[in-house]
Coordinates of C-alpha atoms in Angstrom, one line a residue:
Chain A
M1 CA 15.9 -2.4 55.2
F2 CA 18.5 0.4 54.9
R3 CA 18.0 0.6 51.1
S4 CA 14.5 2.3 51.4
L5 CA 14.0 5.8 52.6
Y6 CA 11.6 4.7 55.3
G7 CA 14.1 2.2 56.6
R8 CA 16.7 4.9 57.0
L9 CA 14.3 7.3 58.7
A10 CA 13.3 4.5 61.1
A11 CA 17.0 3.8 61.9
V12 CA 17.7 7.5 62.5
L13 CA 14.7 7.9 64.8
M14 CA 15.7 4.7 66.7
G15 CA 19.1 6.3 67.1
V16 CA 17.5 9.4 68.5
F17 CA 15.4 7.5 71.0
V18 CA 18.4 5.4 72.1
A19 CA 20.5 8.6 72.6
V20 CA 17.7 10.3 74.6
G21 CA 17.3 7.2 76.7
G22 CA 21.0 7.0 77.3
L23 CA 21.1 10.7 78.4
M24 CA 18.2 10.0 80.8
I25 CA 20.1 7.1 82.4
V26 CA 23.3 9.1 82.7
A27 CA 21.3 12.0 84.3
S28 CA 19.4 9.8 86.7
Q29 CA 22.7 8.1 87.8
T30 CA 24.1 11.5 88.6
M31 CA 21.0 12.4 90.5
F32 CA 21.0 9.3 92.7
E33 CA 24.7 9.6 93.8
P34 CA 24.6 9.4 97.8
E35 CA 26.4 12.8 98.3
R36 CA 23.9 14.4 95.9
L37 CA 20.9 12.7 97.3
Q38 CA 20.4 15.3 100.0
T39 CA 20.5 18.1 97.6
V40 CA 18.5 16.3 95.0
L41 CA 15.6 15.9 97.4
E42 CA 15.3 19.6 97.3
P43 CA 12.3 20.2 95.0
N44 CA 13.8 23.2 93.1
L45 CA 16.9 21.2 92.0
L46 CA 14.7 18.2 90.9
L47 CA 12.6 20.5 88.7
E48 CA 15.7 22.1 87.2
L49 CA 17.2 18.7 86.4
A50 CA 14.0 17.6 84.7
T51 CA 13.7 20.8 82.7
Y52 CA 17.3 20.3 81.4
L53 CA 16.5 16.7 80.5
I54 CA 13.4 17.7 78.5
V55 CA 15.0 20.7 76.8
G56 CA 18.0 18.5 75.9
A57 CA 15.8 15.8 74.5
V58 CA 13.7 18.2 72.5
A59 CA 16.8 20.0 71.1
F60 CA 18.4 16.7 70.1
S61 CA 15.2 15.6 68.4
L62 CA 14.9 18.8 66.5
L63 CA 18.5 18.6 65.4
A64 CA 18.1 15.0 64.3
A65 CA 14.8 15.9 62.4
L66 CA 16.5 18.8 60.7
I67 CA 19.4 16.6 59.5
V68 CA 16.9 14.0 58.2
F69 CA 14.8 16.6 56.5
R70 CA 17.8 18.2 54.8
F71 CA 19.0 14.8 53.7
L72 CA 15.6 14.2 52.1
T73 CA 15.0 17.6 50.5
R74 CA 18.6 18.0 49.2
R75 CA 18.1 15.1 46.7
L76 CA 14.6 16.2 45.8
R77 CA 15.9 19.7 45.2
T78 CA 18.6 18.4 42.9
L79 CA 16.0 16.5 41.0
C80 CA 13.8 19.6 40.6
E81 CA 16.7 21.7 39.4
S82 CA 17.6 19.1 36.8
I83 CA 14.0 19.0 35.6
E84 CA 14.0 22.8 35.3
V85 CA 17.2 22.7 33.3
F86 CA 15.6 20.1 31.0
R87 CA 12.5 22.3 30.5
D88 CA 14.5 25.5 30.0
G89 CA 16.7 23.7 27.4
G90 CA 13.6 23.1 25.3
F91 CA 13.5 19.4 26.0
S92 CA 16.4 19.0 23.7
A93 CA 18.9 17.0 25.9
P94 CA 17.9 14.1 28.2
L95 CA 18.3 14.5 32.0
Q96 CA 21.7 13.6 33.4
L97 CA 20.9 12.4 36.9
A98 CA 23.5 10.7 39.1
G99 CA 21.7 8.6 41.8
N100 CA 23.5 7.6 45.0
G101 CA 23.4 4.0 43.9
G102 CA 21.2 3.1 46.9
G103 CA 18.1 2.4 44.8
D104 CA 15.7 4.1 47.2
E105 CA 12.4 5.9 46.2
I106 CA 14.2 9.1 45.2
D107 CA 16.6 7.1 43.0
M108 CA 13.7 5.3 41.4
L109 CA 12.0 8.7 40.8
A110 CA 15.2 10.1 39.2
A111 CA 15.6 7.0 37.0
V112 CA 12.0 7.3 35.8
F113 CA 12.4 11.0 35.1
A114 CA 15.6 10.3 33.2
E115 CA 13.9 7.6 31.1
M116 CA 11.0 9.9 30.4
S117 CA 13.2 12.7 29.4
E118 CA 15.1 10.4 27.0
R119 CA 11.8 9.2 25.5
I120 CA 10.6 12.8 25.1
V121 CA 13.9 13.8 23.4
C122 CA 13.7 10.8 21.0
Q123 CA 10.1 11.5 20.1
L124 CA 10.7 15.1 19.6
E125 CA 13.6 14.3 17.3
A126 CA 11.5 11.8 15.4
L127 CA 8.7 14.3 15.0
A128 CA 11.1 16.9 13.7
Q129 CA 12.4 14.4 11.2
V130 CA 8.9 13.4 10.1
D131 CA 8.0 17.1 9.8
A132 CA 11.2 17.8 7.7
R133 CA 10.3 14.8 5.4
R134 CA 6.7 16.0 5.1
R135 CA 7.9 19.5 4.1
E136 CA 10.3 17.9 1.6
L137 CA 7.6 15.6 0.2
L138 CA 5.2 18.5 0.0
A139 CA 7.8 20.6 -1.9
N140 CA 8.5 17.7 -4.3
V141 CA 4.8 16.8 -4.8
S142 CA 4.0 20.5 -5.3
H143 CA 6.8 20.7 -7.9
D144 CA 5.8 17.5 -9.7
L145 CA 2.2 18.5 -9.8
R146 CA 2.8 22.1 -10.9
T147 CA 5.3 21.2 -13.7
P148 CA 2.9 19.2 -15.8
L149 CA 0.0 21.5 -14.9
A150 CA 2.0 24.5 -16.1
S151 CA 2.9 22.8 -19.4
M152 CA -0.7 21.7 -20.0
Q153 CA -2.1 25.2 -19.2
G154 CA 0.6 26.9 -21.3
Y155 CA 0.0 24.8 -24.4
L156 CA -3.8 24.8 -24.2
E157 CA -3.8 28.6 -23.7
T158 CA -1.5 29.0 -26.7
L159 CA -3.9 26.9 -28.7
L160 CA -6.8 29.2 -27.8
L161 CA -4.9 32.4 -28.2
K162 CA -3.2 31.6 -31.5
D163 CA -5.8 29.2 -32.9
G164 CA -6.0 31.1 -36.3
S165 CA -2.3 31.3 -36.9
L166 CA -1.3 27.8 -36.1
T167 CA -0.6 25.1 -38.7
P168 CA -2.4 21.8 -38.2
E169 CA 0.9 20.2 -37.3
E170 CA 1.6 22.8 -34.6
R171 CA -1.8 22.4 -33.2
R172 CA -1.4 18.6 -33.1
S173 CA 2.0 18.9 -31.5
Y174 CA 0.7 21.3 -28.8
L175 CA -2.1 18.9 -28.0
Q176 CA 0.2 16.0 -27.8
V177 CA 2.4 17.8 -25.3
A178 CA -0.7 18.7 -23.2
T179 CA -1.9 15.1 -23.3
R180 CA 1.5 13.7 -22.3
H181 CA 1.7 16.0 -19.3
C182 CA -1.9 15.1 -18.4
E183 CA -1.0 11.4 -18.3
R184 CA 2.1 12.2 -16.2
L185 CA -0.1 14.1 -13.7
G186 CA -2.6 11.2 -13.6
K187 CA 0.1 8.7 -12.9
L188 CA 1.6 10.8 -10.2
V189 CA -1.8 11.2 -8.5
R190 CA -2.5 7.5 -8.8
D191 CA 1.0 6.6 -7.4
L192 CA 0.6 9.0 -4.5
F193 CA -2.8 7.6 -3.5
E194 CA -1.5 4.0 -3.9
L195 CA 1.5 4.7 -1.7
T196 CA -0.6 6.5 0.9
R197 CA -3.1 3.7 1.1
L198 CA -0.4 1.1 1.3
E199 CA 1.3 2.9 4.1
A200 CA -2.0 3.4 5.9
H201 CA -2.6 -0.4 5.6
E202 CA -5.8 0.3 3.6
I203 CA -4.8 -2.1 0.9
R204 CA -4.4 -5.7 2.0
P205 CA -3.0 -8.4 -0.2
Q206 CA -5.4 -11.1 -1.4
P207 CA -3.0 -14.0 -1.6
E208 CA -3.4 -17.0 -3.9
R209 CA -1.0 -19.7 -5.0
F210 CA 0.5 -19.1 -8.4
P211 CA 3.6 -19.8 -10.5
L212 CA 5.6 -16.5 -10.4
A213 CA 7.5 -17.8 -13.4
E214 CA 4.4 -17.4 -15.6
L215 CA 3.8 -13.9 -14.3
V216 CA 7.4 -12.9 -15.0
Q217 CA 7.1 -14.2 -18.5
D218 CA 3.8 -12.3 -19.1
V219 CA 5.0 -9.0 -17.6
A220 CA 8.2 -9.2 -19.6
Q221 CA 6.2 -9.9 -22.7
K222 CA 4.2 -6.7 -22.0
F223 CA 7.4 -4.6 -22.0
E224 CA 9.1 -6.3 -25.0
L225 CA 7.8 -3.9 -27.6
Q226 CA 8.6 -0.8 -25.6
A227 CA 12.1 -2.1 -25.0
R228 CA 12.6 -2.9 -28.6
K229 CA 11.5 0.6 -29.6
A230 CA 14.1 2.1 -27.2
G231 CA 16.8 -0.2 -28.7
Q232 CA 17.1 -2.1 -25.4
H233 CA 17.3 -5.9 -25.0
L234 CA 14.9 -7.3 -22.5
V235 CA 16.0 -10.8 -21.4
T236 CA 14.3 -13.2 -19.1
E237 CA 16.1 -16.2 -17.5
I238 CA 13.7 -18.5 -15.5
A239 CA 15.3 -21.4 -13.8
P240 CA 13.4 -24.8 -13.9
E241 CA 11.4 -26.0 -10.9
V242 CA 10.8 -22.6 -9.3
P243 CA 8.3 -23.1 -6.5
M244 CA 4.9 -21.4 -6.5
V245 CA 4.4 -18.3 -4.3
L246 CA 1.4 -17.4 -2.1
A247 CA 0.8 -13.7 -3.0
D248 CA -1.5 -11.1 -4.5
I249 CA -1.1 -11.5 -8.2
G250 CA -2.0 -7.9 -9.0
M251 CA 0.4 -6.5 -6.4
I252 CA 3.3 -8.7 -7.5
E253 CA 2.6 -7.7 -11.1
R254 CA 3.0 -4.1 -9.9
V255 CA 6.4 -5.0 -8.3
L256 CA 7.5 -6.5 -11.6
E257 CA 6.3 -3.5 -13.6
N258 CA 7.9 -1.0 -11.4
L259 CA 11.3 -2.8 -11.4
I260 CA 11.3 -3.3 -15.2
E261 CA 10.2 0.3 -15.9
N262 CA 12.8 1.5 -13.5
A263 CA 15.5 -0.6 -15.2
M264 CA 14.4 0.6 -18.6
R265 CA 14.5 4.2 -17.5
Y266 CA 18.1 3.9 -16.7
T267 CA 19.3 1.7 -19.5
P268 CA 20.8 3.3 -22.6
A269 CA 20.1 2.1 -26.1
E270 CA 21.8 -1.2 -26.8
G271 CA 21.8 -1.9 -23.1
T272 CA 20.2 -5.0 -21.5
I273 CA 17.5 -5.4 -18.9
R274 CA 17.8 -8.9 -17.4
V275 CA 14.9 -10.4 -15.4
T276 CA 15.9 -13.6 -13.6
L277 CA 13.9 -16.0 -11.4
Q278 CA 15.2 -18.9 -9.4
A279 CA 14.5 -20.9 -6.3
D280 CA 16.2 -19.9 -3.1
G281 CA 16.7 -23.1 -1.2
G282 CA 13.2 -24.4 -1.6
A283 CA 11.7 -22.0 1.0
A284 CA 11.8 -18.8 -1.1
V285 CA 12.1 -17.5 -4.7
R286 CA 14.5 -14.9 -5.8
L287 CA 13.6 -12.4 -8.5
G288 CA 16.3 -10.2 -10.0
V289 CA 15.9 -7.2 -12.3
S290 CA 19.2 -5.7 -13.5
D291 CA 20.1 -2.9 -15.9
T292 CA 23.2 -1.8 -17.6
G293 CA 22.9 1.9 -16.7
K294 CA 25.3 4.1 -15.0
G295 CA 24.7 2.5 -11.6
I296 CA 24.2 4.1 -8.2
A297 CA 26.8 5.3 -5.8
T298 CA 27.1 3.1 -2.7
N299 CA 26.2 5.9 -0.3
E300 CA 22.9 6.5 -2.2
L301 CA 21.9 2.8 -2.5
A302 CA 20.1 2.7 0.9
N303 CA 17.9 5.7 0.0
V304 CA 16.6 4.5 -3.4
F305 CA 13.5 3.0 -1.7
D306 CA 12.5 6.2 0.1
R307 CA 9.5 7.8 -1.3
Y308 CA 10.4 10.7 -3.5
Y309 CA 14.1 9.9 -3.4
R310 CA 15.5 10.4 -6.8
V311 CA 19.0 9.4 -7.7
D312 CA 20.4 11.7 -10.3
R313 CA 22.0 9.2 -12.6
G314 CA 22.3 11.8 -15.4
E315 CA 20.1 9.9 -17.8
P316 CA 17.7 11.8 -20.0
G317 CA 14.0 11.6 -18.9
N318 CA 14.9 11.2 -15.3
A319 CA 13.3 14.6 -14.4
A320 CA 9.9 13.5 -15.6
H321 CA 9.9 10.6 -13.1
A322 CA 8.2 11.1 -9.8
G323 CA 10.2 8.6 -7.7
L324 CA 7.4 6.8 -6.0
G325 CA 7.7 3.4 -7.9
L326 CA 10.4 1.9 -5.7
A327 CA 8.7 3.1 -2.5
I328 CA 5.5 1.4 -3.6
T329 CA 7.5 -1.7 -4.6
R330 CA 9.2 -2.0 -1.2
R331 CA 5.9 -1.6 0.6
I332 CA 4.3 -4.4 -1.4
V333 CA 7.2 -6.7 -0.9
E334 CA 7.1 -6.1 2.8
L335 CA 3.4 -6.8 2.9
H336 CA 4.2 -10.2 1.5
A337 CA 6.9 -10.9 4.1
G338 CA 9.6 -10.6 1.5
T339 CA 12.8 -8.6 1.2
I340 CA 14.1 -6.2 -1.4
R341 CA 17.6 -4.9 -1.9
A342 CA 19.6 -3.0 -4.4
E343 CA 23.1 -3.8 -5.6
S344 CA 25.1 -1.6 -7.9
T345 CA 28.4 -1.2 -9.5
P346 CA 28.9 2.4 -10.7
G347 CA 29.5 2.4 -14.4
Q348 CA 28.2 -1.1 -14.9
G349 CA 24.6 -1.1 -13.7
T350 CA 22.2 -1.8 -10.9
R351 CA 20.4 -4.9 -9.8
F352 CA 17.3 -5.2 -7.6
V353 CA 16.7 -8.4 -5.8
V354 CA 13.4 -9.4 -4.4
E355 CA 13.0 -12.5 -2.2
L356 CA 9.5 -13.9 -1.6
P357 CA 8.6 -16.8 0.6
A358 CA 7.6 -19.9 -1.4
A359 CA 4.0 -21.2 -1.0
P360 CA 3.6 -24.1 1.4
A361 CA 3.7 -27.4 -0.6
V362 CA 0.3 -28.9 -1.4
S363 CA 0.1 -32.6 -2.4
P364 CA -1.2 -33.0 -5.9
G365 CA -4.7 -34.3 -6.6
Chain B
M1 CA -29.5 1.4 -36.1
A2 CA -27.7 3.7 -33.7
R3 CA -27.3 2.3 -30.2
Q4 CA -29.0 4.3 -27.5
V5 CA -26.7 5.3 -24.5
L6 CA -27.9 7.0 -21.4
V7 CA -25.1 8.9 -19.5
I8 CA -26.0 9.8 -15.9
E9 CA -23.3 12.2 -14.9
D10 CA -23.5 15.4 -12.9
D11 CA -20.5 17.1 -14.4
P12 CA -21.6 18.6 -17.6
D13 CA -18.1 18.8 -19.1
I14 CA -17.5 15.1 -18.6
G15 CA -21.0 14.3 -19.9
R16 CA -20.4 16.4 -23.0
L17 CA -17.0 14.7 -23.6
I18 CA -18.6 11.2 -23.4
K19 CA -21.4 12.3 -25.7
L20 CA -18.8 13.6 -28.2
Q21 CA -16.8 10.4 -28.2
L22 CA -19.7 7.9 -28.3
A23 CA -21.3 9.8 -31.1
D24 CA -18.2 9.0 -33.2
I25 CA -18.9 5.2 -32.8
G26 CA -22.5 5.6 -33.9
C27 CA -24.2 6.0 -30.6
T28 CA -27.1 8.3 -29.7
V29 CA -26.4 9.7 -26.3
K30 CA -28.8 11.2 -23.8
L31 CA -27.4 13.1 -20.8
A32 CA -29.0 13.1 -17.4
A33 CA -27.6 15.3 -14.6
D34 CA -28.9 13.3 -11.6
G35 CA -30.1 9.8 -10.7
L36 CA -33.8 10.6 -10.6
R37 CA -33.9 12.2 -14.0
G38 CA -31.7 9.3 -15.4
F39 CA -34.0 6.6 -13.9
A40 CA -37.1 8.4 -15.3
E41 CA -35.4 8.5 -18.7
L42 CA -34.7 4.8 -18.5
E43 CA -38.3 4.1 -17.6
A44 CA -39.5 6.1 -20.6
K45 CA -37.5 4.3 -23.3
P46 CA -35.2 1.3 -23.7
Y47 CA -31.4 1.9 -23.7
D48 CA -28.5 -0.3 -24.9
L49 CA -26.1 1.0 -22.3
V50 CA -26.2 3.2 -19.2
I51 CA -23.0 5.0 -18.2
L52 CA -23.4 5.8 -14.5
D53 CA -21.4 8.1 -12.2
L54 CA -21.1 6.7 -8.7
M55 CA -21.2 10.1 -6.9
L56 CA -24.4 11.8 -7.9
P57 CA -26.5 14.4 -6.1
G58 CA -29.7 13.0 -4.6
I59 CA -29.5 9.3 -5.1
D60 CA -26.1 7.8 -5.5
G61 CA -25.0 5.6 -8.4
L62 CA -25.1 2.3 -6.5
E63 CA -28.7 2.9 -5.6
I64 CA -29.5 3.7 -9.3
C65 CA -27.6 0.5 -10.3
R66 CA -29.7 -1.5 -7.8
R67 CA -32.9 -0.1 -9.2
I68 CA -31.8 -0.7 -12.8
R69 CA -31.0 -4.3 -11.9
A70 CA -34.4 -4.7 -10.3
R71 CA -36.1 -4.1 -13.6
P72 CA -37.0 -7.1 -15.7
A73 CA -35.2 -5.9 -18.9
Y74 CA -31.4 -6.3 -18.8
T75 CA -29.5 -3.1 -19.5
P76 CA -25.7 -3.1 -19.4
I77 CA -24.1 -0.6 -17.0
L78 CA -20.7 1.0 -17.1
M79 CA -19.8 2.6 -13.8
L80 CA -17.8 5.8 -13.9
T81 CA -16.3 7.3 -10.8
A82 CA -13.6 9.2 -9.1
K83 CA -13.3 6.5 -6.4
S84 CA -10.6 4.1 -7.1
G85 CA -10.6 1.8 -4.1
E86 CA -10.8 -1.9 -4.6
L87 CA -13.9 -1.9 -2.4
D88 CA -15.7 0.5 -4.7
R89 CA -14.7 -1.6 -7.6
V90 CA -16.0 -4.8 -6.0
L91 CA -19.2 -3.0 -4.8
G92 CA -19.8 -1.6 -8.2
L93 CA -19.4 -4.9 -10.0
E94 CA -21.3 -6.9 -7.3
M95 CA -24.2 -4.5 -7.6
G96 CA -24.4 -5.7 -11.2
A97 CA -22.4 -3.2 -13.1
D98 CA -20.9 -4.7 -16.3
D99 CA -17.7 -2.7 -16.1
Y100 CA -16.0 0.0 -14.1
V101 CA -13.8 3.0 -15.2
T102 CA -12.2 5.3 -12.8
K103 CA -11.6 9.1 -13.2
P104 CA -9.4 10.4 -14.6
F105 CA -9.9 8.1 -17.6
S106 CA -8.6 8.0 -21.1
V107 CA -11.4 8.6 -23.6
L108 CA -9.8 5.9 -25.7
E109 CA -10.1 3.4 -22.8
L110 CA -13.7 4.4 -22.2
V111 CA -14.7 3.9 -25.9
A112 CA -12.9 0.5 -25.9
R113 CA -14.8 -0.5 -22.8
V114 CA -18.1 0.6 -24.3
K115 CA -17.3 -1.4 -27.5
A116 CA -16.4 -4.4 -25.4
I117 CA -19.7 -4.3 -23.6
F118 CA -21.6 -4.2 -26.9
R119 CA -19.5 -7.1 -28.2
R120 CA -20.2 -9.2 -25.1
V121 CA -23.9 -8.5 -25.3
E122 CA -23.9 -9.6 -29.0
S123 CA -21.9 -12.7 -28.3
L124 CA -24.3 -13.7 -25.5
A125 CA -27.2 -13.2 -27.8
N126 CA -25.6 -15.4 -30.4
Q127 CA -24.6 -18.1 -27.9
S128 CA -28.1 -18.4 -26.7
A129 CA -29.3 -19.0 -30.2
A130 CA -26.6 -21.6 -30.9
T131 CA -27.4 -25.3 -31.0
G132 CA -26.1 -27.6 -28.3
Q133 CA -22.5 -28.4 -28.5
V134 CA -20.3 -30.6 -26.3
I135 CA -16.5 -30.4 -26.3
E136 CA -14.6 -33.4 -24.9
S137 CA -10.9 -33.6 -24.1
G138 CA -9.6 -36.5 -22.1
A139 CA -11.6 -36.7 -18.9
L140 CA -12.9 -33.1 -19.4
V141 CA -16.4 -32.6 -20.9
I142 CA -17.7 -29.1 -21.6
D143 CA -21.5 -28.8 -22.3
V144 CA -21.6 -25.4 -24.1
E145 CA -25.4 -25.1 -24.1
R146 CA -26.0 -26.0 -20.5
R147 CA -22.7 -24.3 -19.5
E148 CA -21.7 -27.3 -17.5
V149 CA -18.2 -28.8 -17.0
R150 CA -17.5 -32.4 -15.9
L151 CA -14.2 -34.0 -15.0
D152 CA -14.2 -37.8 -14.8
G153 CA -18.0 -37.6 -14.7
R154 CA -18.0 -35.3 -11.7
P155 CA -19.4 -31.8 -12.1
V156 CA -16.9 -28.9 -11.8
E157 CA -18.2 -25.6 -10.3
L158 CA -16.9 -22.7 -12.4
T159 CA -17.7 -19.0 -12.3
A160 CA -19.0 -17.4 -15.5
T161 CA -15.6 -16.0 -16.4
E162 CA -13.8 -19.2 -15.7
F163 CA -16.2 -21.0 -17.9
E164 CA -15.8 -18.5 -20.7
L165 CA -12.0 -18.8 -20.4
L166 CA -12.1 -22.6 -20.5
L167 CA -14.5 -22.5 -23.4
H168 CA -12.2 -20.1 -25.3
F169 CA -9.2 -22.4 -24.8
A170 CA -11.1 -25.6 -25.6
R171 CA -12.5 -24.2 -28.8
H172 CA -9.0 -23.6 -30.0
P173 CA -6.9 -26.6 -28.9
G174 CA -3.2 -26.3 -29.5
R175 CA -3.4 -22.6 -30.3
V176 CA -1.2 -20.4 -28.2
F177 CA -2.7 -17.2 -26.7
T178 CA -0.7 -14.4 -25.1
R179 CA -2.1 -12.9 -21.9
A180 CA -3.1 -9.7 -23.8
Q181 CA -5.0 -11.7 -26.4
L182 CA -6.9 -13.6 -23.7
L183 CA -7.8 -10.4 -22.0
D184 CA -9.1 -8.9 -25.2
Q185 CA -10.9 -12.0 -26.5
V186 CA -12.4 -13.4 -23.3
W187 CA -12.8 -10.2 -21.1
G188 CA -13.2 -7.8 -24.0
Y189 CA -10.7 -5.3 -22.5
S190 CA -7.9 -4.1 -24.6
H191 CA -6.1 -1.8 -22.1
S192 CA -3.4 -2.4 -19.7
G193 CA -3.8 -2.6 -15.9
Y194 CA -6.1 -5.6 -15.8
E195 CA -3.8 -8.3 -17.2
H196 CA -3.2 -10.1 -13.9
T197 CA -6.9 -11.0 -13.9
V198 CA -6.0 -13.5 -16.7
N199 CA -3.2 -15.1 -14.5
S200 CA -5.6 -15.2 -11.6
H201 CA -8.3 -17.0 -13.6
I202 CA -6.0 -19.4 -15.2
N203 CA -4.7 -20.2 -11.8
R204 CA -8.2 -20.8 -10.3
L205 CA -9.3 -22.8 -13.4
R206 CA -6.2 -25.1 -13.1
A207 CA -6.9 -25.6 -9.4
K208 CA -10.4 -26.9 -10.4
I209 CA -9.7 -29.0 -13.5
E210 CA -6.1 -30.1 -13.2
T211 CA -5.0 -33.2 -11.2
N212 CA -1.7 -31.5 -10.5
P213 CA -1.8 -27.7 -11.0
N214 CA 2.0 -27.7 -10.9
Q215 CA 2.1 -29.8 -14.0
P216 CA -1.0 -28.8 -15.9
E217 CA -2.5 -31.2 -18.4
Y218 CA -5.2 -29.1 -20.0
I219 CA -4.1 -25.4 -19.8
Q220 CA -0.4 -25.5 -20.5
T221 CA 2.2 -22.8 -20.5
V222 CA 4.2 -22.2 -23.6
W223 CA 7.3 -20.5 -22.2
G224 CA 8.1 -17.2 -23.7
V225 CA 4.8 -17.0 -25.6
G226 CA 1.7 -17.7 -23.6
Y227 CA -0.9 -20.4 -22.8
K228 CA -2.6 -23.1 -24.8
F229 CA -5.2 -25.9 -24.4
R230 CA -3.8 -29.4 -24.8
D231 CA -3.8 -30.5 -28.4
V232 CA -5.0 -34.1 -28.4
A233 CA -4.0 -34.6 -32.1
R234 CA -0.4 -33.8 -31.2
S235 CA -0.1 -35.3 -27.8

C-alpha cells in the first residue's frame, strides 16, 4: 500500500485526521475540568475555544497539504528539469534519472522516460550512421559512374574531333577503350540494381533440389579459359558423397561466380584459385574458394562483405572493380539460411567459406 | 531471300542500331516507332521476326505481343526492354515471346539471339517434316514424332524444353556435352548469364525419368567435363 503514491497520500491524510481528532479530545478534556466548568459555561469562552480548535485544525491541514504537495511536485520538477536538459542537449545523451527506489507512479514515469530517451539516442545514432554510409555510397557510386563515363566521352569525342588524322589502329583502340568502359558501367548499374532489390527483398529465391557439386564443376569450367589466359591455375576439389542442396540455382551460380571472380582478381600469374566442396556433417555443405593473393589484414576482414568496401590489396586492376560482388554474395547466402566468412593470412592468400544447409533427404524412387 | 524483321521501338537511335546490325546478317528491317503503327505494319505483310520494345507510347509491348499471338500465323517475337526484373522476364515469355533481351544489351548478343530464333524456327520446320522415329534406351522410350516419353510403359510429362534436352542427349548416347554446348545446341543461346538454366532443366528431367536422381542412370555426370546420355553399347 505504501509503495503507491495514493497509498502514501491516504496515510498522510489519515495521520492528519488522527492528529486533529487527538487535539479535539485534549481540548474537550481541558474544557470539562470541574474548576473550569463554571467559566466554560460562559458563552464567550466556549466560542473562543471552538474558534481556536477550528483555526488550529485548518492550519494543521494546510501545513500537511503543503508538505504532501511539495513532496509530489519536487520529484515531478526534477523529472521536468532532466527532460529539458535532454532536449537542450540535442537528444544526444540519454536521461540519467535516479528514482527513490520505491517504484511508485513517478518512478515508473521516470523509468519510461529514461527508456524512451535511450531509444531516441540509439535511433538517432543509427540514423546518423545510415546517413554517413549513404553519403559514402553516393560518393563512391558517383565516382564509379563518372570514371567510365568520362573515359567513354573522352575517347568518343576524340574520335569525332580527330577522325581525319587518326590511323585505323588508333581509331580501333579508342573504340575498344570506350566499349570496355561501357561494359564496366553496365555491370556496375546491374550490380547496384541487384543489390538494392536483394536488400529490399524484391528478389526471392526459387529453391530446387540440386547437386551443388555439378554446379561447382560447371562454373569452374566457365572460368577455366579466363584463368589460363591470366596464367592462373584454377583447381576444383569435390569430395565424394556431397549431399544435395535446396536452393535457387541461378543465385548460387552468382555466388560461385562472384567468389571465383574475386579470387582471380587478387591472384597473381602462376597463382592458384582453389574451389573445394565437401559435406559438413550431413546437415550442410561447405564450399571454399581460396586464392594465393596478398591476403587481407585481420582488421579489414570483417568489412569485406560491406557494400562498396574495397580492400586495397595493391594488385593491379583493383581500381576498376566496384566492390559490390561480395555484398551481393553475402545477401544471397543469407537468403538461403547459409553463412559466409572470410579467412586470410597476409602474404599467403584469402579463403571464403560458404556453408549451405543440405536438402532434406528424399527416399529414391 | 532476305529475312523480314519488324522492329517496334520508340527510341530512334536504338532502332537504327538494330537495323544496322541485322542488315549485316542479311535481314531487311522495317522500323515502327509505336505499337499501333507496328501492328498495322504486321497486318500489311508477313514478317519472319518482330523485335518488340516493352515500354512503348500508346499500347505497351505486352499488349502488342498478345495481339500478335492472337493472329493465326506464328511470328517469332524477341522482347527488348529496359526492365530487368524476373517478373517482367516471365511475363514476357509467358505472353508468348520467344526470347527476351534487356537494355543495355550487347549488339553481339542481340544478333546471336536473333540467329538462334531463326535456327529454332528452321529446326522446328524440319522436325515436322521428319518421319516418325522412336528412340529406346532401357525402360525409356522417346517417340520423336508424337513428342511423347514413356518410362516402363508409363507416360512421362515433360515441358517442351525438357523434351528437347532429353531428345538431344538421346540422339547422341555416350557423347559428353559441356553446359555451354547444351545451352548453345538446345536453347540456341551462346552468351553467358543463362547457363544455370541447363542445370535446372537437367535436374528436373532427372527427377522425372530417373529412379534415383542421386545416382542417375540416363543423364550421367562426367566429372570435370559435362553430361552424357547412357551409352548402352558400353554399359
